[in-house]
XYZ file of C-alpha atoms in Angstrom:
682
model
C 88.887 38.651 19.414
C 87.397 35.129 18.840
C 85.278 33.823 21.095
C 84.373 30.124 21.743
C 80.498 29.741 21.276
C 80.160 27.779 24.501
C 81.728 30.837 26.486
C 79.306 33.217 24.986
C 75.992 31.482 25.368
C 77.077 30.482 28.912
C 77.398 34.099 29.675
C 74.188 35.313 28.045
C 72.129 32.396 30.242
C 73.776 33.887 33.398
C 73.025 37.416 32.803
C 69.639 36.919 31.561
C 68.616 35.045 34.983
C 70.269 37.542 37.396
C 67.678 38.614 39.911
C 68.492 41.887 41.644
C 69.119 41.981 45.289
C 69.957 45.582 46.851
C 72.901 44.630 49.322
C 73.538 48.402 50.317
C 74.529 49.711 47.024
C 77.534 51.496 46.187
C 79.172 54.716 45.231
C 81.947 55.311 42.734
C 84.111 58.389 42.280
C 83.059 60.289 39.334
C 85.797 63.302 38.166
C 83.683 64.484 34.974
C 79.928 64.485 36.238
C 77.340 66.915 34.511
C 78.449 69.996 36.657
C 80.728 72.418 36.272
C 82.789 75.029 38.474
C 83.782 78.706 37.508
C 85.841 80.987 39.418
C 87.160 84.217 37.897
C 85.751 83.737 34.571
C 87.818 80.449 34.555
C 86.442 76.747 34.650
C 88.149 74.848 36.962
C 89.502 71.764 35.288
C 88.611 68.228 37.180
C 87.013 70.392 39.867
C 86.069 67.216 42.175
C 89.398 65.944 43.062
C 89.096 66.521 46.906
C 91.829 69.138 47.534
C 95.544 68.757 49.034
C 96.695 70.118 52.718
C 99.949 68.970 53.117
C 101.056 67.138 49.784
C 104.254 64.653 49.921
C 104.675 64.164 46.159
C 106.859 61.540 44.459
C 106.866 60.877 40.452
C 107.420 57.523 38.519
C 105.913 55.393 35.878
C 103.981 53.252 37.983
C 101.554 51.684 34.922
C 104.506 51.200 32.374
C 102.952 53.538 29.758
C 106.353 55.583 29.268
C 104.648 58.716 31.234
C 105.294 59.678 34.924
C 102.311 59.181 37.381
C 102.313 60.988 40.611
C 101.702 59.663 44.219
C 100.759 61.801 46.893
C 100.872 61.211 50.749
C 98.714 64.060 51.905
C 99.244 63.112 55.635
C 96.403 61.000 56.077
C 98.253 57.680 55.910
C 96.880 56.720 52.729
C 98.712 57.090 49.109
C 96.874 59.160 46.327
C 97.744 57.853 42.939
C 97.321 60.222 39.883
C 97.848 58.483 36.273
C 100.205 61.015 34.152
C 98.627 62.165 30.712
C 100.396 62.528 27.674
C 98.570 65.264 26.484
C 99.880 68.226 28.456
C 96.745 70.434 28.193
C 98.474 73.710 29.284
C 101.602 72.937 27.149
C 103.907 74.193 30.168
C 103.520 71.327 32.710
C 102.557 68.091 33.074
C 98.979 66.843 33.813
C 97.533 64.176 35.820
C 94.269 62.453 36.459
C 93.061 61.071 40.170
C 92.610 57.303 39.992
C 92.367 56.399 43.568
C 93.065 58.350 47.257
C 94.011 55.126 48.667
C 96.482 53.267 46.662
C 95.985 49.496 47.275
C 94.532 50.506 50.578
C 98.001 50.715 51.640
C 98.388 52.494 55.103
C 101.643 54.517 55.044
C 103.043 56.618 57.923
C 104.841 60.127 57.473
C 106.447 59.269 54.335
C 106.965 56.657 51.426
C 109.587 55.948 49.013
C 109.348 54.070 45.682
C 112.305 52.386 44.295
C 113.574 48.506 42.646
C 114.828 47.857 46.287
C 115.313 43.961 44.931
C 116.727 44.601 41.563
C 113.859 42.698 39.567
C 112.783 45.205 37.504
C 109.568 46.742 39.317
C 108.969 49.206 42.000
C 108.648 48.234 45.766
C 108.022 50.644 48.470
C 109.399 51.762 51.679
C 107.738 53.564 54.165
C 107.191 55.120 57.892
C 105.644 52.496 59.998
C 102.724 54.275 61.473
C 102.684 55.370 65.098
C 106.458 54.257 65.399
C 110.150 55.286 64.643
C 110.485 52.102 62.395
C 110.505 51.488 58.788
C 108.147 49.272 56.730
C 109.157 47.415 53.538
C 106.530 46.194 50.915
C 107.775 43.836 48.096
C 106.274 43.987 44.545
C 104.364 40.683 43.696
C 103.135 41.259 40.112
C 101.943 44.642 40.893
C 100.588 44.213 44.157
C 102.727 45.851 46.988
C 102.662 43.038 49.757
C 104.243 43.856 53.347
C 107.326 41.889 54.159
C 108.886 43.611 57.108
C 107.419 46.230 59.596
C 110.463 47.057 61.184
C 113.766 47.101 58.948
C 116.800 46.333 60.757
C 120.648 46.698 60.079
C 122.887 43.689 59.282
C 123.702 44.435 62.984
C 120.208 43.881 64.099
C 119.386 47.253 64.976
C 116.084 48.859 63.824
C 116.621 51.654 60.704
C 115.386 54.517 62.009
C 112.259 56.079 60.633
C 111.258 58.959 62.577
C 107.871 60.578 62.516
C 108.469 64.165 61.388
C 111.199 63.885 58.711
C 111.287 62.708 54.877
C 114.365 60.616 54.235
C 115.617 59.550 50.834
C 117.325 56.820 49.267
C 120.233 57.355 46.835
C 123.562 55.603 45.863
C 125.625 58.317 47.029
C 128.923 56.638 46.586
C 128.211 54.928 43.389
C 128.867 51.441 44.548
C 125.540 50.112 43.166
C 123.619 50.104 46.436
C 120.919 52.448 47.590
C 121.896 53.974 50.777
C 119.412 55.655 52.854
C 119.701 59.210 54.863
C 117.232 60.662 57.443
C 117.435 63.895 59.156
C 116.588 64.616 62.326
C 115.013 67.733 64.264
C 118.631 68.737 65.338
C 119.008 69.582 61.627
C 121.795 66.768 61.014
C 121.669 63.679 58.497
C 121.556 60.241 59.609
C 123.558 57.708 56.762
C 123.065 54.230 56.333
C 124.934 52.431 53.909
C 123.400 49.992 51.191
C 124.153 46.428 51.034
C 123.141 43.002 49.460
C 119.387 42.852 49.362
C 117.797 39.990 51.742
C 115.051 38.486 52.083
C 113.479 40.830 54.921
C 114.207 43.680 52.504
C 116.830 46.182 51.586
C 120.076 46.083 53.992
C 121.279 49.410 55.212
C 124.105 49.657 57.988
C 124.628 52.554 60.114
C 127.501 54.657 59.532
C 126.864 57.968 60.910
C 124.461 59.987 62.965
C 126.370 63.229 61.751
C 126.664 62.695 57.852
C 129.675 65.127 56.658
C 129.267 67.443 60.101
C 125.923 68.744 58.165
C 124.082 70.703 60.737
C 121.210 72.951 59.669
C 120.052 75.625 62.365
C 118.254 78.374 60.411
C 118.712 81.285 62.789
C 120.301 80.681 66.274
C 117.897 77.908 67.999
C 115.827 77.123 65.263
C 116.009 73.686 64.127
C 112.937 70.827 63.657
C 111.300 68.758 60.799
C 113.020 68.576 57.593
C 112.859 66.741 54.217
C 115.812 65.592 51.988
C 116.263 65.049 48.617
C 119.529 64.028 46.363
C 120.354 65.094 42.834
C 122.778 65.721 40.406
C 121.818 69.407 39.924
C 124.777 70.904 38.488
C 125.400 67.827 36.029
C 129.250 67.101 37.433
C 128.345 63.564 38.288
C 127.973 63.754 41.853
C 124.725 64.147 43.937
C 124.030 67.172 45.618
C 121.622 67.823 48.560
C 118.204 69.965 48.682
C 116.880 70.700 51.867
C 113.405 71.479 52.978
C 113.688 72.714 56.898
C 110.545 73.620 59.112
C 112.006 77.113 59.708
C 112.601 77.981 56.073
C 109.821 79.493 53.832
C 112.302 78.465 50.747
C 114.721 75.365 50.356
C 118.212 75.211 51.132
C 120.912 73.892 48.602
C 124.320 72.382 49.473
C 126.449 71.426 46.418
C 128.647 68.244 46.483
C 132.418 69.348 46.303
C 133.449 65.703 46.420
C 132.706 63.326 43.824
C 130.505 60.451 42.840
C 132.547 57.988 45.125
C 133.530 60.295 48.033
C 131.011 63.341 48.618
C 131.883 66.420 50.215
C 129.410 68.936 51.652
C 130.154 72.123 53.629
C 127.060 73.658 55.092
C 128.608 77.057 55.582
C 128.481 77.018 51.817
C 125.117 76.238 51.273
C 122.590 78.624 49.266
C 119.791 79.407 51.710
C 117.422 80.886 49.047
C 117.018 78.068 46.689
C 115.520 78.025 43.869
C 116.764 81.620 44.184
C 115.296 85.039 43.769
C 112.693 84.648 46.297
C 110.714 82.296 43.903
C 109.826 80.186 46.866
C 108.084 81.820 49.788
C 105.731 79.252 52.043
C 104.688 78.510 55.317
C 107.788 76.326 55.898
C 108.678 72.814 55.449
C 108.854 72.248 52.000
C 109.245 68.791 50.269
C 111.698 68.856 47.240
C 111.579 66.398 44.090
C 113.753 67.099 40.982
C 112.299 65.024 37.896
C 112.755 65.395 34.197
C 109.422 65.326 32.739
C 109.753 65.993 29.142
C 112.418 64.564 29.229
C 115.044 67.282 27.923
C 118.001 66.633 29.959
C 117.209 69.337 32.795
C 115.684 68.153 36.003
C 112.380 70.276 36.855
C 111.610 71.145 40.446
C 108.258 70.214 42.260
C 107.801 71.273 45.950
C 105.118 70.052 48.213
C 104.420 72.309 51.135
C 103.585 70.539 54.878
C 103.699 73.732 56.368
C 106.176 75.008 58.968
C 106.898 77.545 61.333
C 105.056 80.522 59.293
C 101.384 79.146 59.368
C 99.679 76.576 57.028
C 99.605 76.456 53.271
C 96.446 74.421 52.557
C 95.837 75.939 49.155
C 98.760 76.940 46.472
C 100.752 74.113 48.024
C 102.432 71.752 45.305
C 104.713 74.086 43.062
C 106.070 73.065 39.668
C 109.166 75.074 38.550
C 110.560 74.507 34.832
C 114.403 74.398 34.725
C 115.383 76.286 31.497
C 118.749 76.376 32.305
C 121.129 73.806 30.665
C 124.406 71.853 31.631
C 125.836 73.177 35.008
C 123.440 76.180 35.228
C 120.140 75.712 36.361
C 117.403 78.260 35.870
C 114.412 77.676 37.546
C 111.015 79.355 36.585
C 107.762 79.053 38.600
C 105.128 77.503 36.234
C 102.172 77.098 39.052
C 101.607 76.433 42.330
C 98.952 74.041 41.937
C 100.241 71.006 39.776
C 97.365 69.081 40.521
C 94.128 69.866 39.155
C 90.802 70.454 41.167
C 88.854 73.084 43.404
C 90.223 73.656 46.846
C 88.893 75.870 49.401
C 91.606 75.325 51.817
C 90.276 73.007 54.558
C 87.170 71.475 56.170
C 84.696 71.909 53.114
C 81.240 71.081 53.608
C 78.919 71.548 50.626
C 75.034 72.307 50.676
C 73.099 72.959 47.486
C 70.076 75.238 48.111
C 68.033 77.595 45.580
C 69.137 80.852 47.549
C 68.232 83.439 44.740
C 64.917 82.072 44.162
C 65.435 81.103 40.501
C 64.065 77.480 40.803
C 67.658 76.066 40.898
C 70.128 74.675 43.249
C 73.058 76.877 44.014
C 76.260 75.569 45.674
C 77.286 76.929 49.305
C 80.418 75.648 50.639
C 81.478 76.169 54.426
C 85.162 75.802 55.423
C 87.280 75.357 58.505
C 89.434 78.343 57.972
C 89.760 81.585 55.865
C 93.359 82.064 54.784
C 92.730 86.020 54.293
C 91.292 86.261 58.114
C 93.572 87.240 60.682
C 91.637 85.832 63.224
C 91.679 82.511 61.217
C 87.673 82.330 61.268
C 85.889 79.808 58.725
C 84.375 81.123 55.212
C 81.481 80.500 53.555
C 81.707 80.491 49.226
C 78.405 81.219 47.580
C 78.528 79.744 43.934
C 75.366 80.820 41.766
C 74.002 78.218 39.283
C 73.834 80.137 36.452
C 72.300 77.319 34.161
C 69.534 74.486 35.456
C 69.714 71.919 37.265
C 70.239 69.504 34.395
C 73.770 70.353 33.792
C 74.607 72.878 36.363
C 77.561 75.598 36.134
C 78.420 77.081 39.570
C 80.136 80.449 39.097
C 81.653 81.972 42.514
C 79.768 85.087 43.061
C 80.557 85.632 46.777
C 84.050 84.608 48.579
C 82.669 86.222 51.719
C 79.126 85.008 51.868
C 77.117 86.435 54.884
C 79.395 87.769 57.271
C 83.145 87.755 58.483
C 83.325 85.137 60.841
C 85.725 84.847 64.037
C 84.628 81.111 64.630
C 85.918 78.228 62.748
C 84.390 75.006 61.025
C 81.654 76.576 59.439
C 78.984 74.304 58.399
C 75.892 76.093 56.503
C 72.120 75.183 56.274
C 69.281 76.902 54.962
C 65.558 76.888 55.823
C 62.617 79.093 55.886
C 62.313 79.683 59.773
C 60.218 82.456 59.756
C 57.933 81.341 56.255
C 58.266 84.738 54.473
C 58.886 82.708 51.153
C 63.028 83.111 51.411
C 65.616 80.706 53.052
C 67.565 81.794 56.315
C 70.825 80.792 57.491
C 71.506 78.206 60.249
C 75.261 77.580 60.398
C 77.045 75.109 62.667
C 80.453 76.589 63.955
C 83.548 75.361 66.191
C 81.930 76.232 69.616
C 78.602 73.991 69.295
C 76.248 76.834 68.454
C 73.590 77.021 65.728
C 74.299 80.832 64.376
C 70.777 82.298 63.080
C 70.834 84.451 60.084
C 67.576 85.935 58.672
C 67.560 86.747 55.169
C 65.869 90.075 54.854
C 65.461 92.920 52.050
C 68.432 94.475 53.035
C 70.763 91.310 53.422
C 71.571 88.505 56.277
C 70.722 89.824 59.706
C 72.278 87.919 62.594
C 69.329 86.524 64.890
C 71.465 85.073 67.894
C 71.746 81.130 68.562
C 69.003 79.162 66.800
C 66.801 77.224 69.869
C 69.596 78.319 72.383
C 71.560 75.044 71.552
C 75.103 74.671 72.954
C 76.539 71.287 71.811
C 80.109 72.017 73.186
C 81.793 71.820 69.982
C 81.956 71.762 66.126
C 78.099 71.258 65.137
C 76.514 70.515 61.697
C 73.096 71.055 60.963
C 70.813 69.592 58.586
C 66.976 69.910 57.544
C 64.661 67.050 56.042
C 61.843 64.906 56.591
C 63.585 62.092 58.513
C 60.145 60.867 60.069
C 58.391 61.068 56.761
C 55.399 62.852 58.325
C 55.265 65.807 55.685
C 57.348 68.393 57.358
C 61.213 68.987 57.933
C 62.983 68.051 60.908
C 66.265 69.189 62.062
C 69.453 66.610 62.465
C 72.565 67.416 64.075
C 76.121 66.148 63.872
C 78.604 66.862 66.727
C 82.304 66.770 67.464
C 81.843 64.103 69.866
C 80.561 61.928 67.037
C 76.558 61.980 67.964
C 73.982 62.035 65.320
C 70.778 63.723 67.053
C 67.270 63.987 65.525
C 65.084 66.957 66.514
C 61.649 66.252 65.620
C 59.250 68.771 64.404
C 55.831 68.424 65.946
C 54.285 71.420 64.129
C 56.236 74.143 65.559
C 59.872 74.884 63.985
C 61.142 76.625 66.873
C 60.164 74.245 69.841
C 61.812 71.039 68.149
C 62.238 68.127 70.198
C 65.285 65.734 70.913
C 63.845 62.397 69.694
C 67.047 59.857 68.987
C 70.991 59.929 68.861
C 73.807 57.779 67.987
C 77.233 57.860 68.015
C 78.962 57.363 64.810
C 82.747 58.554 65.594
C 84.363 62.316 66.206
C 83.222 64.923 63.755
C 79.731 63.337 62.935
C 78.511 65.370 59.730
C 74.991 64.115 58.550
C 72.923 64.910 55.394
C 69.372 63.652 54.701
C 68.125 61.938 51.535
C 64.719 62.028 50.098
C 63.258 58.812 51.588
C 64.240 60.356 54.977
C 67.173 57.982 55.441
C 70.541 59.948 56.907
C 74.065 59.429 55.492
C 76.865 60.756 57.637
C 80.209 61.077 57.540
C 82.958 61.320 60.272
C 86.770 61.915 61.171
C 88.141 58.690 60.030
C 86.572 58.907 56.745
C 83.826 56.721 56.935
C 80.269 57.052 55.337
C 77.270 55.469 57.449
C 73.635 55.206 56.416
C 71.188 55.226 59.152
C 67.365 55.854 59.660
C 64.869 56.735 62.240
C 62.755 53.917 62.962
C 60.015 56.244 64.638
C 60.641 54.631 68.044
C 63.036 57.019 69.521
C 65.699 55.607 68.223
C 68.623 55.589 65.313
C 69.715 52.347 63.431
C 72.114 51.692 61.165
C 70.192 51.004 57.687
C 72.719 49.563 55.309
C 76.316 49.316 54.743
C 77.892 51.515 51.777
C 80.402 50.623 49.452
C 82.205 53.662 48.330
C 86.052 54.743 47.441
C 88.085 56.001 50.448
C 87.763 59.809 49.916
C 89.890 61.378 52.727
C 89.067 62.193 56.520
C 86.065 64.324 58.024
C 83.815 63.753 55.208
C 80.703 66.004 54.692
C 78.324 64.606 52.259
C 75.441 66.180 50.517
C 73.003 64.641 48.363
C 72.222 65.824 44.937
C 68.379 65.557 44.583
C 68.690 66.123 40.888
C 71.104 63.172 40.160
C 68.313 61.025 38.723
C 69.882 57.847 40.517
C 67.382 55.614 42.558
C 69.462 56.869 45.624
C 71.022 60.371 45.170
C 74.324 60.953 44.132
C 76.627 62.747 47.049
C 78.727 65.825 46.692
C 81.516 65.061 49.351
C 83.533 67.726 51.251
C 86.400 66.752 53.545
C 89.392 67.683 55.669
C 91.650 68.622 52.552
C 89.001 71.426 51.441
C 87.633 70.048 48.216
C 84.789 68.489 46.695
C 84.128 65.099 45.804
C 81.426 63.556 43.702
C 80.234 60.241 44.350
C 77.980 58.418 41.969
C 75.480 55.845 43.289
C 74.637 52.549 42.022
C 72.274 49.827 43.303
C 74.028 47.184 41.695
C 75.143 45.211 44.704
C 73.380 42.413 42.634
C 73.895 38.647 42.479
C 72.835 35.629 40.719
C 69.883 34.083 43.039
C 71.247 30.883 42.741
C 74.856 32.082 44.123
C 75.995 33.486 47.430
C 77.365 36.841 48.072
C 80.850 37.350 46.913
C 83.539 37.242 49.549
C 86.354 36.032 47.626
C 86.761 39.114 44.874
C 85.417 42.429 44.136
C 85.342 44.902 41.105
C 87.352 47.485 43.209
C 86.971 50.350 40.754
C 86.260 51.310 37.157
C 87.928 54.675 36.302
C 87.393 56.880 34.790
C 83.611 56.315 35.000
C 81.915 57.742 32.839
C 84.555 57.101 29.882
C 84.948 57.622 26.304
C 85.887 54.183 25.542
C 89.011 53.834 27.202
C 88.943 52.716 31.049
C 90.502 50.586 33.470
C 89.009 48.098 35.766
C 90.821 46.889 39.202
C 89.623 43.666 40.514
C 90.466 42.448 43.776
C 90.994 38.741 44.476
C 91.783 36.825 47.749
C 91.411 33.251 46.345
C 93.003 31.442 43.399
C 90.143 30.523 40.684
C 89.029 30.605 37.127
C 87.352 33.926 36.245
C 85.603 35.709 33.472
C 85.175 39.441 33.003
C 82.833 40.276 30.563
C 80.915 43.640 29.157
C 76.940 43.641 28.790
C 74.501 45.836 27.739
C 71.369 47.029 28.863
C 69.510 44.241 27.600
C 71.943 41.719 28.629
C 73.713 41.059 25.615
C 77.281 40.174 25.853
C 79.893 42.925 24.222
C 82.823 41.681 25.120
C 84.969 39.096 27.186
C 87.885 41.182 28.761
C 89.288 37.874 30.578
C 88.679 34.349 30.626
C 91.314 32.091 32.479
C 92.852 31.417 35.843
C 94.030 34.168 38.447
C 96.103 34.067 41.330
C 95.188 36.085 44.496
C 96.064 39.836 44.584
C 95.148 42.981 42.793
C 94.733 43.132 38.904
C 94.008 45.930 36.277
C 92.377 45.406 32.812
C 92.461 47.877 30.504
C 89.752 48.363 28.413
C 89.672 49.998 24.582
C 86.821 49.520 22.770
C 84.565 51.544 20.460
C 81.025 51.132 21.757
C 77.632 53.509 21.362
C 77.059 55.779 24.133
C 75.093 54.374 26.960
C 75.042 52.279 30.225
C 76.926 48.985 30.169
C 77.628 46.146 33.011
C 81.023 44.933 33.765
C 80.490 41.404 35.340
C 83.218 39.630 36.563
C 82.272 35.833 37.845
C 83.643 32.421 39.078
C 81.447 29.453 38.942
C 80.457 30.101 42.297
C 80.025 33.989 42.588
C 79.313 37.100 40.311
C 79.625 40.753 40.909
C 78.753 43.747 38.525
C 79.203 47.198 38.372
C 77.850 49.883 35.979
C 79.887 51.785 33.408
C 78.839 54.791 31.617
C 80.340 55.036 27.915
C 79.846 58.845 26.807
C 80.832 60.085 23.070
């Protein structure tokens, strides 16, 4: 790529004149940090993807590379985007890499459907309108999904029903060239809307019937409820069959189309009630089927997301992949995995802690959870992962999956401190009822010693220890269900702490203390805030943090050996997994320029990378932009883009052979400049 001399020299001058201003710093998600997790002698692939609780999957080629990508709605109203990889590492299943947990910051409701609704060659989005029974439509504008209509209406002027507990499907049931819309209801029936010509308000669906083909699925007398549907020509006879997931069915229902591609005919009394057969699928119920030909080999494979229905919750092992080994009209589904997407998943409400519990001078990993899948009383669980290497390159090996005790209370939040000054760490565990459970570390194991300080904080307490007043001793900080972050100051006696300050940050507060005494706390809605105790009996908001959306009920923990100016974070969440957020102080600007308000580098992924990465840029104002790479000495490495851009989100792909090291991606206009760090690894 040849570059005009004028462009290169202007960029170098700007980079050399940069003065660093800390503006809160930022965190980016790292999928491959220098740490690994091993369970049962198996290294967990991509362990820091965060877990899944109720995955609703869809598969399509979003980025146009010829490989199917995966989108997930985990019932938090956001769309996770996982990029499909060409190399199937296991050989028998597709492989995906997490890109974002909040695709284009869209907020969808209970369901979403991608399709080319306006027939312009790109993918648009239909979704549930949150908090209503309506349907939203997003048009695709140069790769950016923009809301067109939040209440899609029929040509007759009535709202299209979107439900709140059901998962609909669009398909051309009568082969007339228009997508039709089908949605179930809690009575076990199907509502049918016929597709018509597209209009400027979105796809047109005209109501036809609320009892399509007289289908009414009631699983055992009196049981009907939430459902999901999917149409596919499973028997290869050129018409569309129906697969149905039901709240009360641990498997799936299959209804063959006995009509043809223009005149469908279904008989619910002839349905198969053990699909895909032979008891291959037995879950808590409310399963979401997707038929997709991954290889492709001409036969559709089956993916099933488990939303969990009448028989409890399947918050782990809940995204099944069945390979179809059949041919022609005969399907033959064989289970390959119940965990299609990679990552560590410890059911729900994960809360990580790093502490040297075995006294070998490195940090072990302890994770408390909301539930325990093996405990009939649904008490929480605490997992102990021993660090078998060192802090520079830790490998955490699951040593005890029932650490300390069998609990009959949920939402366990472990913390560790040497309360009796005997040289080992005791455990103080927050839990659902608001108590702090005190366990003394003895030569014979952990001994329950009652409620620490006699505290009763009503609900869901999270304790953490650290020197918040920077006076040389450790204080106690508590998060509570009602959103309070409370500081209990140590004035010389660890067993007579005094409440000094508290601040409401939103329900389910979960704090962590950094080395400088500041506090980072997560809450139920997925916010992270940074606080500081000012020494005058008050907590204040210290700074604004930038970080990628990471889910709900965030539970941060600082990584003291990360080497960053401010510690990197391990993050637990409602979904039950862990995420790694790397800190960067590079919220910087040229001292001659104002803080950028019109554009931002939203993400660089993967980061670190091996020479291939993608850069997401959000732009709210059309202008001339230059996007460049610089090394640590401020030398220009490459110009990625030089030209005008309209408002929207842009993704630039970078493929370049550069040495290992730290680089900076800079995006700038004549008025603004933003920079993010990129790490290149061989």
